[in-house]
Structures are given as C-alpha cells and as structure tokens.
Tab-separated table of C-alpha atoms and ligand atoms in Angstrom:
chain	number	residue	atom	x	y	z
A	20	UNK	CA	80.443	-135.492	118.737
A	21	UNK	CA	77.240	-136.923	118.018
A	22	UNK	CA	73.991	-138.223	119.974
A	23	UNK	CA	75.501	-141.860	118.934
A	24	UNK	CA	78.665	-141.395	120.879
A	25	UNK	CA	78.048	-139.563	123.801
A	26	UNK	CA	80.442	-139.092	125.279
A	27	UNK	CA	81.185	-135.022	126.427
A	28	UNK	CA	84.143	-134.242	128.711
A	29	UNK	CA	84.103	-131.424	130.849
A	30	UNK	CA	87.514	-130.037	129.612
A	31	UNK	CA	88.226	-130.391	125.825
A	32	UNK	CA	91.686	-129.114	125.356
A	33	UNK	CA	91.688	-130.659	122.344
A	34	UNK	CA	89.845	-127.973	119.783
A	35	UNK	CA	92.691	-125.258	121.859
A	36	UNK	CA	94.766	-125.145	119.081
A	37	UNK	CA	94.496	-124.626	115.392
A	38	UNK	CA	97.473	-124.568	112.604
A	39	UNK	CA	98.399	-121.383	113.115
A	40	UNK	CA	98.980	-122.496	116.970
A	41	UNK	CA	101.349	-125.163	115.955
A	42	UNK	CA	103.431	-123.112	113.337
A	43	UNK	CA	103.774	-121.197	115.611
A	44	UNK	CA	105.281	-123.009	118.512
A	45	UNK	CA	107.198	-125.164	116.241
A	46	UNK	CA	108.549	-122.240	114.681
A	47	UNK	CA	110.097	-121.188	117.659
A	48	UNK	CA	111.666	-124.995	118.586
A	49	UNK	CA	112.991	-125.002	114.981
A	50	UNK	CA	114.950	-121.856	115.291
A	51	UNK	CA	115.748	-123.192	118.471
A	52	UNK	CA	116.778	-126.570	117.205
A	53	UNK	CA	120.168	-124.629	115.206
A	54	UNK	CA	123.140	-125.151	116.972
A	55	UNK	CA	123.122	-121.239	116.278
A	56	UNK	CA	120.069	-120.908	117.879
A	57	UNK	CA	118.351	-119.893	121.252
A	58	UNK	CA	115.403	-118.941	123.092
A	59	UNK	CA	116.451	-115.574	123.579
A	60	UNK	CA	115.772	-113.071	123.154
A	61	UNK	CA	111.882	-112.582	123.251
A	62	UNK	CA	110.875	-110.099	120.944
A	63	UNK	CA	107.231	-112.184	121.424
A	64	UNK	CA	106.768	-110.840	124.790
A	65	UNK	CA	106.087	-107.453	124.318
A	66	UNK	CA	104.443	-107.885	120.923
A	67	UNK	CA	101.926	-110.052	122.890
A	68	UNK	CA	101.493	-107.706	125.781
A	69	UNK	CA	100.695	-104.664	123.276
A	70	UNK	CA	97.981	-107.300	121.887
A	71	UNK	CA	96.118	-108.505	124.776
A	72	UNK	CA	96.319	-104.812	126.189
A	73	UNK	CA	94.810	-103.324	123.056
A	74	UNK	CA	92.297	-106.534	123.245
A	75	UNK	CA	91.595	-106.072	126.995
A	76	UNK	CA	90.975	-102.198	126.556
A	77	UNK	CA	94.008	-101.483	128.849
A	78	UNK	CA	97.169	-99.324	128.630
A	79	UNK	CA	99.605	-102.003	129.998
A	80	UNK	CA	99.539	-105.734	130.531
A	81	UNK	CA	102.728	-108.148	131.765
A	82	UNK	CA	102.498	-111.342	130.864
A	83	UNK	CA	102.719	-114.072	133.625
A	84	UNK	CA	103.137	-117.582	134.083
A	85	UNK	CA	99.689	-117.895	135.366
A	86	UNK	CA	96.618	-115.748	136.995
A	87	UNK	CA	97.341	-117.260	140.020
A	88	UNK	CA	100.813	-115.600	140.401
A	89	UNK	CA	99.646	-112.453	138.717
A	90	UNK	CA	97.574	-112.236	141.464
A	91	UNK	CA	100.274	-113.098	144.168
A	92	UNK	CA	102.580	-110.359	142.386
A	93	UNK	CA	99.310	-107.837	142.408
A	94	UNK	CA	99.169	-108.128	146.318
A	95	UNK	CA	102.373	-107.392	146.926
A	96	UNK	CA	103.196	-104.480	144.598
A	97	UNK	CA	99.977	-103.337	146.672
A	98	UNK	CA	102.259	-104.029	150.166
A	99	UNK	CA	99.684	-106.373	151.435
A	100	UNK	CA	100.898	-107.401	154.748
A	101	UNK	CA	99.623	-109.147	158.279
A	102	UNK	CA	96.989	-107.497	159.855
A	103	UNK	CA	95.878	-106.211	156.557
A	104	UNK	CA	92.067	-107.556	155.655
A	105	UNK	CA	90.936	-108.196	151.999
A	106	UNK	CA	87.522	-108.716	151.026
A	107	UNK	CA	86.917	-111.168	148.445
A	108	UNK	CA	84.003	-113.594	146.972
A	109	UNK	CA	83.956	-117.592	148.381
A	110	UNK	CA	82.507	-118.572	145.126
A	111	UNK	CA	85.630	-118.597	143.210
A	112	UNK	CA	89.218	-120.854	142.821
A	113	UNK	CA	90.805	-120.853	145.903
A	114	UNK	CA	94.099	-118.596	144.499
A	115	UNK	CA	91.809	-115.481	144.461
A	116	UNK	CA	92.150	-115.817	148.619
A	117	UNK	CA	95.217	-117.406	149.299
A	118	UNK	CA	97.499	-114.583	146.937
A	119	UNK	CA	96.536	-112.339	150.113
A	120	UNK	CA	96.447	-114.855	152.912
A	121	UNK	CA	100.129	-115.983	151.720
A	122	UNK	CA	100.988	-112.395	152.389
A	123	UNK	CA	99.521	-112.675	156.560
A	124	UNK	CA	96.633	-110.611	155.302
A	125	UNK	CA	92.833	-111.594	157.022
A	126	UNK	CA	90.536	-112.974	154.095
A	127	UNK	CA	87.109	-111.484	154.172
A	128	UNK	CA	84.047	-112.976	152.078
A	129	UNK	CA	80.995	-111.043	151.033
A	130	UNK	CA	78.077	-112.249	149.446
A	131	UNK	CA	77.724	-112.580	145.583
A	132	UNK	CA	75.133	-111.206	143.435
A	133	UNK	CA	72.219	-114.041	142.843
A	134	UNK	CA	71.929	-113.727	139.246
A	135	UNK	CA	75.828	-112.891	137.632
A	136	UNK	CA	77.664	-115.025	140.892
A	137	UNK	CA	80.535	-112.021	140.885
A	138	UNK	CA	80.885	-109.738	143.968
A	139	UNK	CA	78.431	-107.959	145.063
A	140	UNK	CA	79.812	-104.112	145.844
A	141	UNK	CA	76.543	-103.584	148.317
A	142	UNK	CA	77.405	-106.828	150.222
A	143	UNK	CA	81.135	-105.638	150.278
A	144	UNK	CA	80.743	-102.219	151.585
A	145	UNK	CA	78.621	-104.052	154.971
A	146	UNK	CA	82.310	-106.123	155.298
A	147	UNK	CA	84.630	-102.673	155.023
A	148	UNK	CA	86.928	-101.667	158.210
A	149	UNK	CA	89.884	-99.502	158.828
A	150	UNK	CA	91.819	-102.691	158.298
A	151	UNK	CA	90.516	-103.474	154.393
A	152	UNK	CA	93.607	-102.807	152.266
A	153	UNK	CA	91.683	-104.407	148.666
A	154	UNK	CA	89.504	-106.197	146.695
A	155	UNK	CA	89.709	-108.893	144.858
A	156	UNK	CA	86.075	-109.556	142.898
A	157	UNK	CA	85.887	-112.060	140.048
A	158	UNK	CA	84.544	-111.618	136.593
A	159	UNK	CA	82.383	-115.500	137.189
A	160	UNK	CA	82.036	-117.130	134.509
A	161	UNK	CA	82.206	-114.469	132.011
A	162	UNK	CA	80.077	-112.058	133.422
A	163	UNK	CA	81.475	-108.450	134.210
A	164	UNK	CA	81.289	-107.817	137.878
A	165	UNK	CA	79.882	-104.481	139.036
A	166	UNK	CA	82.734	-101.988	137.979
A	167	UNK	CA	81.236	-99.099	138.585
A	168	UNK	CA	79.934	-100.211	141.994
A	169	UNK	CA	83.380	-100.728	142.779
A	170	UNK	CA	85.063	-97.655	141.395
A	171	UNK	CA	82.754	-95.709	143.386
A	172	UNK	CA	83.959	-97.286	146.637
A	173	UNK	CA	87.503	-96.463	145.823
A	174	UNK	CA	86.428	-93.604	144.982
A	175	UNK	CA	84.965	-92.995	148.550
A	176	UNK	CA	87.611	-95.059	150.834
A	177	UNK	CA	90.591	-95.379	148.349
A	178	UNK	CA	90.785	-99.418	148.569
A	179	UNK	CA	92.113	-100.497	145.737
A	180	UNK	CA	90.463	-103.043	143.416
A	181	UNK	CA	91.933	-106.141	141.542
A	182	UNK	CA	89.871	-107.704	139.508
A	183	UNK	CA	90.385	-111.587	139.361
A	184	UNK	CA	89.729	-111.813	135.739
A	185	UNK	CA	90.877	-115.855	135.236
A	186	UNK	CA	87.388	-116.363	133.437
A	187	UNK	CA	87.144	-112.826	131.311
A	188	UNK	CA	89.423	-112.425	128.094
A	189	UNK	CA	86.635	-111.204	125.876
A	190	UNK	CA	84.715	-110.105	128.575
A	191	UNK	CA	82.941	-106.042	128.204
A	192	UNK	CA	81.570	-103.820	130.665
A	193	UNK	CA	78.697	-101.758	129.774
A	194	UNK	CA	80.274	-102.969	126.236
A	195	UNK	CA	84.085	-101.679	126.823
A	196	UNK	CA	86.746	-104.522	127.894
A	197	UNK	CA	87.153	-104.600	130.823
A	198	UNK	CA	91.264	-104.569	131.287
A	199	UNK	CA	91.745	-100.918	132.588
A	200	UNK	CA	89.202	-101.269	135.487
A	201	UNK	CA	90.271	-101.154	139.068
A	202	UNK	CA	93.634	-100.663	139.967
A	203	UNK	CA	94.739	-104.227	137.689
A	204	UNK	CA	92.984	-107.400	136.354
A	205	UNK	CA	94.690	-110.836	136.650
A	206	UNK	CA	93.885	-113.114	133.189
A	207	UNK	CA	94.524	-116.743	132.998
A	208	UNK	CA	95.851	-118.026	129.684
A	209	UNK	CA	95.581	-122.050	131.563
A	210	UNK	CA	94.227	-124.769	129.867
A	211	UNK	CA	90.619	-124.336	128.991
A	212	UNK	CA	90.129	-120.436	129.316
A	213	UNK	CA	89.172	-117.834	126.015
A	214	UNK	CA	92.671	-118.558	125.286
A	215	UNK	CA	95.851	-120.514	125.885
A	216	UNK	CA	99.139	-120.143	126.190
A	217	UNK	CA	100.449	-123.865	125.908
A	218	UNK	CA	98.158	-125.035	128.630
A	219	UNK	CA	99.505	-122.004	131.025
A	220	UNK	CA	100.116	-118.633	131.358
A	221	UNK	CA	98.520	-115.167	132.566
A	222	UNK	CA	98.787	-111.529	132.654
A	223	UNK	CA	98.009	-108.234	134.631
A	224	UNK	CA	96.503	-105.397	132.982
A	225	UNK	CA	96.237	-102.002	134.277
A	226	UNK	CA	96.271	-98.112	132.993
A	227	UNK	CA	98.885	-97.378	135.665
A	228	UNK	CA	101.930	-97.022	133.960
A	229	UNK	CA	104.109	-97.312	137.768
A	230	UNK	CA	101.553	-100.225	138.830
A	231	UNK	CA	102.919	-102.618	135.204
A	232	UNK	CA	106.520	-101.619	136.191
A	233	UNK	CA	106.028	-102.859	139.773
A	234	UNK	CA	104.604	-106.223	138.447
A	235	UNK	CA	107.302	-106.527	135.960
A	236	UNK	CA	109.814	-106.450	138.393
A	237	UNK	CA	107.796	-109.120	140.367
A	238	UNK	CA	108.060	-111.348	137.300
A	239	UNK	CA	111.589	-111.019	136.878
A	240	UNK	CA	113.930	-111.237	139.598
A	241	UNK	CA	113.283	-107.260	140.419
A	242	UNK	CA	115.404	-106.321	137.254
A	243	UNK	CA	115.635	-103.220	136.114
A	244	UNK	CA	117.645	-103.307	132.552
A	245	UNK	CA	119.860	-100.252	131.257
A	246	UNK	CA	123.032	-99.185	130.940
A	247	UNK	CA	123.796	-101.770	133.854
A	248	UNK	CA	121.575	-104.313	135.249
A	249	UNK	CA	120.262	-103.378	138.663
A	250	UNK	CA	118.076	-105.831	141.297
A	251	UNK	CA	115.853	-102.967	142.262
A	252	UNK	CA	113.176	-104.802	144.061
A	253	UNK	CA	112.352	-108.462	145.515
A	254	UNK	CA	111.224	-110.257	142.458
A	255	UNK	CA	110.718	-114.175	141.426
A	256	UNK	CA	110.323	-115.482	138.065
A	257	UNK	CA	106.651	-115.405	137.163
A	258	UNK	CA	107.681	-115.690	133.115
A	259	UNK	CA	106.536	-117.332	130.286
A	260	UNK	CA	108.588	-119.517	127.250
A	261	UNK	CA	108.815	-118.144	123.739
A	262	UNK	CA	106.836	-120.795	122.468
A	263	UNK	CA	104.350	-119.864	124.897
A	264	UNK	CA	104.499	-115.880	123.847
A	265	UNK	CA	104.088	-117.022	120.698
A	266	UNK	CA	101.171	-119.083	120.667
A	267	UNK	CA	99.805	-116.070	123.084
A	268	UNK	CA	100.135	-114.074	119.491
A	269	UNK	CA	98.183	-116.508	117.569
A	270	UNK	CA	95.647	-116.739	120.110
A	271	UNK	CA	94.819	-113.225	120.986
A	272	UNK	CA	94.455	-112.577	116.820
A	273	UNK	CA	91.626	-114.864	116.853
A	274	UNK	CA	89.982	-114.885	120.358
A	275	UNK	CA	86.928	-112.788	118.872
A	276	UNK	CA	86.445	-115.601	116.411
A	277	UNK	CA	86.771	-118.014	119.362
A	278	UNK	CA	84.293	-116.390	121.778
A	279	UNK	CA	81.598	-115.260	119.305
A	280	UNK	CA	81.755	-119.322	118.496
A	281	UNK	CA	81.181	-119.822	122.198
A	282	UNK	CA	78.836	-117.322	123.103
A	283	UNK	CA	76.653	-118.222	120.156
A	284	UNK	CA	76.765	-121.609	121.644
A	285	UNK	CA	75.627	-120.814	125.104
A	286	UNK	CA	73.023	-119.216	123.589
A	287	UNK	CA	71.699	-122.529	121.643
A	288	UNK	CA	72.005	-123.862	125.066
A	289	UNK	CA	70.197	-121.428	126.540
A	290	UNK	CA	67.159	-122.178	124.012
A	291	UNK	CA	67.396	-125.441	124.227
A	292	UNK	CA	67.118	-125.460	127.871
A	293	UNK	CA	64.273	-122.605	127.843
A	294	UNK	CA	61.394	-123.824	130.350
A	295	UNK	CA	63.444	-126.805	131.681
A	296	UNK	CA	61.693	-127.630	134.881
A	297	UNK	CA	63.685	-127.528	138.421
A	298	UNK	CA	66.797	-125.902	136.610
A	299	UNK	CA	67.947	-122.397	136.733
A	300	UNK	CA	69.966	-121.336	133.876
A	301	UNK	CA	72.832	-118.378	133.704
A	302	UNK	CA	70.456	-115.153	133.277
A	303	UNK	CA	71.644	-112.621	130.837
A	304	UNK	CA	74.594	-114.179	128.375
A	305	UNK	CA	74.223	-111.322	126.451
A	306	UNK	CA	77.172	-109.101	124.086
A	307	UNK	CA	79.466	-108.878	125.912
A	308	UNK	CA	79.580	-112.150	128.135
A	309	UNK	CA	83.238	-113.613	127.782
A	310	UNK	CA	81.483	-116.947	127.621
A	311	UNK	CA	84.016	-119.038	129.790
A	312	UNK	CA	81.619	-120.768	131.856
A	313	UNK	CA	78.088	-122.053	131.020
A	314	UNK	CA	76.745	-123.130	134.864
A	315	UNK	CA	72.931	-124.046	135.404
A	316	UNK	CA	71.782	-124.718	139.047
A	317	UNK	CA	69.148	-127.914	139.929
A	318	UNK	CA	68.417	-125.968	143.584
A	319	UNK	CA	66.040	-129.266	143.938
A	320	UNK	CA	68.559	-131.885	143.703
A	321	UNK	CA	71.924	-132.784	144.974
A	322	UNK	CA	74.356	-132.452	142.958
A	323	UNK	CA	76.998	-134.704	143.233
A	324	UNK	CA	73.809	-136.964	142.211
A	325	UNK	CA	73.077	-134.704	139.090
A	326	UNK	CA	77.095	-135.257	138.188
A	327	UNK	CA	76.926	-138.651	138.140
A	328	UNK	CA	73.739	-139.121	137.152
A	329	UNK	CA	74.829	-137.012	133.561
A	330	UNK	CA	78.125	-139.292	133.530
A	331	UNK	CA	76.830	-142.418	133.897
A	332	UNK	CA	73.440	-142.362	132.046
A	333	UNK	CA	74.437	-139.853	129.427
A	334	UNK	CA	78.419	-139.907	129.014
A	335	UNK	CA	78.222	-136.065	130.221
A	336	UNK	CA	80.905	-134.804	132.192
A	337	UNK	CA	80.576	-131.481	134.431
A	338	UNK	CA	82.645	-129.066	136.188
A	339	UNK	CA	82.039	-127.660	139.715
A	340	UNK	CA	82.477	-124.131	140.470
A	341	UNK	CA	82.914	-123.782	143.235
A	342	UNK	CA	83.581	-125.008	146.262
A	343	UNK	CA	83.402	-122.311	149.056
A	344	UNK	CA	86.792	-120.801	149.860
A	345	UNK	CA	86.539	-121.490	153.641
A	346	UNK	CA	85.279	-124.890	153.385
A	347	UNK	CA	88.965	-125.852	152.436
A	348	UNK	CA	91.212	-127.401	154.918
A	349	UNK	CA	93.718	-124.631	154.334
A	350	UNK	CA	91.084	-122.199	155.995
A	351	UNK	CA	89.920	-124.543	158.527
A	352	UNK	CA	91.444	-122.903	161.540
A	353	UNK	CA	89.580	-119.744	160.490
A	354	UNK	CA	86.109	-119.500	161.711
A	355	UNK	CA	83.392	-118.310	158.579
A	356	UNK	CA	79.993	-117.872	158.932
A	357	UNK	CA	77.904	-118.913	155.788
A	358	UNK	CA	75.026	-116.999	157.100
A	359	UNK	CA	76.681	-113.556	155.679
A	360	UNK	CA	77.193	-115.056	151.950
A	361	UNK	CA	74.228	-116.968	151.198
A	362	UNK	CA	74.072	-116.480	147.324
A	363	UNK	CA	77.372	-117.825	147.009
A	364	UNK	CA	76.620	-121.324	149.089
A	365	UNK	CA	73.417	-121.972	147.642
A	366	UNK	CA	74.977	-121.177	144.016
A	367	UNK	CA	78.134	-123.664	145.362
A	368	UNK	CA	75.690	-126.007	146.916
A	369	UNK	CA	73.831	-126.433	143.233
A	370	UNK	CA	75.825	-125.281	140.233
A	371	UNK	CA	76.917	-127.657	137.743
A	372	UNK	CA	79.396	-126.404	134.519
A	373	UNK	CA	78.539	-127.587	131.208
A	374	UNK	CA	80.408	-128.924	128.587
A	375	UNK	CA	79.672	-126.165	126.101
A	376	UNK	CA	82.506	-125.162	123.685
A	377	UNK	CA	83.226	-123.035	120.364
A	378	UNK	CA	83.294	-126.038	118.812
A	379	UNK	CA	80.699	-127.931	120.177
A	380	UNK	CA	78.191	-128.989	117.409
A	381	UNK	CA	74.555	-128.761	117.098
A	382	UNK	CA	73.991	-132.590	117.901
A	383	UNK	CA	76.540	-131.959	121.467
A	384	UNK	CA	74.019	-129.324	122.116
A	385	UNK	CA	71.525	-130.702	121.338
A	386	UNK	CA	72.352	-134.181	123.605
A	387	UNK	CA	73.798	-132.060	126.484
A	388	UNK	CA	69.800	-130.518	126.623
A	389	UNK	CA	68.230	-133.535	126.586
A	390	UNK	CA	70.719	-135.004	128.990
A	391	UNK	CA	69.739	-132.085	131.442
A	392	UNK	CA	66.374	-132.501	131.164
A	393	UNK	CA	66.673	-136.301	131.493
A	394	UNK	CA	68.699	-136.224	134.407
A	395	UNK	CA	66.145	-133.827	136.713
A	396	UNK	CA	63.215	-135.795	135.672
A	397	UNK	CA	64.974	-139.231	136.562
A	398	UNK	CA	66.097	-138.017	139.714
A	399	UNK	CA	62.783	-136.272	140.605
B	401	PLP	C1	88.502	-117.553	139.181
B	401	PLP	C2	89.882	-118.105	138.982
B	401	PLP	N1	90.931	-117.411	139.452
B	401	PLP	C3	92.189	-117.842	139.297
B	401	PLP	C4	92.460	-119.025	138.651
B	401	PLP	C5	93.877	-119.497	138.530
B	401	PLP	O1	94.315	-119.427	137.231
B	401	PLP	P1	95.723	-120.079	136.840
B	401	PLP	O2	95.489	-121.536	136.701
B	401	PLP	O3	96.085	-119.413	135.561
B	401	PLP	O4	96.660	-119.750	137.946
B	401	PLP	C6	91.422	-119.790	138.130
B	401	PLP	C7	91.722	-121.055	137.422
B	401	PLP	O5	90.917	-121.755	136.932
B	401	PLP	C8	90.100	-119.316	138.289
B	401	PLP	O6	89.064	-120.028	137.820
C-alpha cells in the first residue's frame, strides 16, 4: 500500500496466511478428498497443543473453537454459579463478562490501569467480597496485565485468576510468556489476532494438569477415552477441524517472525507519531509487547468524528476498543456506575485502533502518521 492509494482497512486478513498455511490446509482436504480418506483421526491436535504450550510458557493448553468458549468452559470447570460475583475490566469484548454472567454469576468492573488499559489489581482488591469467586483481567492490546499483582491476591484470598488472553500470543511478563499465569489463560486464534486458525479458533493454557483435563472434557462432550468410552462430565463441543489444527502448526512455527514484524512496526509508528499534538500514544511497546493492538487516544476530540474524519479524508479505517461492557443492552437492567472505572471510560470514550500490521510497509506507516496528524489539526 502506498501514499497513492490510500486506502488502509482496519482488518487485513489478507497477509494471515503464507504458503506454508495453504499446504497445509490443502493437505489435509486432499487426504480427505480419497474415497479412503477422513478427517479423523487428529494426530494435529495434540502436536499443536504441545506447540502453543511450549510457545505460551505453559505446561498444558486445549485447543478450542474460540477464546470466547474457552472462557465459557474456564468458568464452569471453576463451578461459577448464581450468586457468585466476578470482577472483571469494562474495557474489553463483551465475552470476557458474559462467560460468567451466562453462568447467573454478578459481573463486577474495576478500573483499568491509565497507561497499559489491563486490570488494575489495586482497583480490584477495593471491588473484593465474600461473594467474588474470580477474575477475569485482560492482557489489552498486547500488554501483560499485572501478574504478580494478581498472584498475590490469590495468594491472600484464594480467588482464582483467568486471564483473558484473546490479544496476547507472543505476549511476556517481566520477559517470560505469559501462559502458566493464574489459574488458565484463554487465547484467540480468530481472524486478525498473532495468529489464526482459519479465521477461528482458541485455547486454554494452564500448569494445572487436573484444571486442562476439566476443560478437555468441556470441549468434548465430557469424554473420557480408554478401555471404554465414558461421559464423565457435562461437556459440549468446543473443537476445532483438522485443517484448522493444522494451519494452528504452521502458525505457531512462525508467530515470532510474525510479531517481531509487528512490534517493529508499532514502533515506526510510535516515531512517527512522537510529539503529535492532542494525541496520546500506547506508552511502553517495549520486548515483550504481543503487539495485537496499536490504540492512540485524541482525549480532545470526539471520536466517532476522528473515525470518519481518517476514512473519508484519508482512506484510513480504525477499530474501536472498546465499548464499555455495561453500556450494552444485554447489561441494561443492571445498574453500573462509571464513576468507580474512570480510566476505562475515558480510554473507551477516546481510543481509536490503528491499522498497523507485520506487513504494513514503510509508505502505510508513513501515510497512517500523517493521516493522524492531519486529522487532529483539521478537526481542531
Ligand atoms: C479481549 C477479547 N476477549 C475475547 C475475545 C473473543 O475471542 P473469540 O472471537 O476467539 O471468541 C476477543 C475477540 O476479539 C477479545 O478481543
């Protein structure tokens, strides 16, 4: 993409795959294609979960069919039930509070921290009662949230902690991965994350052995294979396709590649945008940053106006993330009070999600900075 033609979607799907992708899932059709052939069995699946464990730092992972159901399976292996509360971030996709809320449990929002937009652990321990049953912070963006912040409180109250960690393959703690934090982390494989699994997928990691085993049987039908199969547990079908599994495989081999191209371009962003009046850029995408999300706030202007003012004057489309949790209809009979998480509704009210990719070129960089800057000073 060039400053003659620009035009710069939000979500570029296309650039997802590579060769090796498509062998790979065509691989899989053509065996399938054999009169002799068949889907089954999935040798794939646990060759990918022993890769994005080892990748993720973690002793288990279970592939899923998304992060959103990892999560749902998460809260229930943890019994999550009515008149349970769970304390969660509003700045974030609105499955991180409905996998509880499905469940009858109370959703509980605490502030975010100004700077990284994940969960705050200070701002969650003012929200803890005899009632709080988890935690669901999110990794935003790429950032790690506060791990050790929240280890310690499970430490002191035994809550459990899931991360929500849709935006972090890639991402490192205190320069670890961050997969074995917490009791589990929920990864999405959808569409434009670090990594895709045919446009959809997920998986939970965790170092408790009984924890995986619990999901698994989520995932499938509460099977428990052996000698004879047993139903041991209520479980759904939360699984992925071979051709999925196996583009997982190609995927994972090369995320490093993928993210150092990404983080090395949020950083040309970042210098590009250095000193840009009446814009606030992410602070800190350092080693270590998964890179999913490249958000700048304009806390002078509106901006739906900034969106469209970047569409329609520069052919640059955005992303919002997010809208508060509570604000959706689904939550309306609930009663929140923004007062208690202002960092996240100012950050709602004014962030804006770039279109910055591993393969976005100099010249996209270089037009989506000049479009930024444009755009406040014509709206000023
Ligand atoms: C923070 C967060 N959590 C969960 C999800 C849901 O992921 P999936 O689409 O894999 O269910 C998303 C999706 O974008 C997300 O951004």
């Amino acid at each position: 993409m060039s400053t003659e033609s620009p035009g710069v979607p939000f979500t570029a799907l296309g650039g997802a795959f590579e060769q090796d992708d498509i062998d790979a899932a065509l691989a899989i059709m053509r065996a399938a294609a054999d009169p002799g052939g068949d889907f089954f069995p999935l040798p794939e699946e646990p060759q990918f979960q022993k890769a994005f464990a080892e990748h993720e730092g973690a002793g288990h992972a279970v592939a899923v069919n998304s992060c959103g159901t990892a999560l749902d399976a998460c809260m229930m292996v943890l019994g999550i039930k009515p008149g349970d509360e769970v304390i969660t971030t509003p700045l974030t996709f609105v499955c991180t509070a409905t996998c509880a809320a499905a469940l009858g449990a109370k959703i509980v929002f605490a502030d975010v921290d100004p700077v990284t937009l994940c969960l705050d652990p200070a701002r969650v321990r003012e929200k803890i009662t005899a009632r709080t049953r988890a935690i669901i912070p999110v990794h935003f963006a790429g950032f790690a949230a506060d791990i050790d912040g929240f280890a310690e409180i499970t430490r002191e109250s035994g809550i459990p902690v899931v991360y929500d960690a849709a935006h972090a393959v890639g991402t490192k703690y205190k320069g670890r991965p961050i997969g074995g934090a917490g009791h589990a982390s929920c990864y999405s494989f959808q569409s434009n994350k670090n990594i895709t699994t045919l446009g959809e997928g997920g998986a939970v990691t965790t170092d408790d052995a009984e924890f995986a085993e619990s999901v698994r049987q989520k995932k499938t039908f509460g099977y428990v294979y052996g000698g004879s199969l047993r139903v041991a547990s209520i479980g759904f079908n939360y699984r992925l396709t071979k051709p999925q599994l196996a583009v997982g495989l190609t995927q994972i081999a090369k995320a490093g590649r993928l993210i150092s191209a990404k983080l090395a371009a949020m950083r040309k962003m970042q210098a590009l945008l250095d000193g840009a009046e009446d814009v606030i850029l992410p602070g800190g995408i350092e080693d270590g940053h998964g890179a999913h999300l490249y958000v700048i706030r304009t806390p002078n202007l509106e901006r739906g106006a900034v969106a469209a003012h970047l569409k329609e004057q520069y052919g640059v489309g955005t992303a919002y993330h997010y809208p508060i949790v509570w604000t959706w209809e689904a939550f309306d009979s609930l009663e929140y009070d923004s007062s208690d998480c202002t960092h996240a509704v100012a950050a709602s009210e004014h962030a804006l999600s770039l279109p910055v990719f591993a393969h976005s070129t100099d010249d996209d960089l270089r037009h989506l900075a000049d479009a930024v800057r444009g755009t406040v000073r014509e709206l000023s």
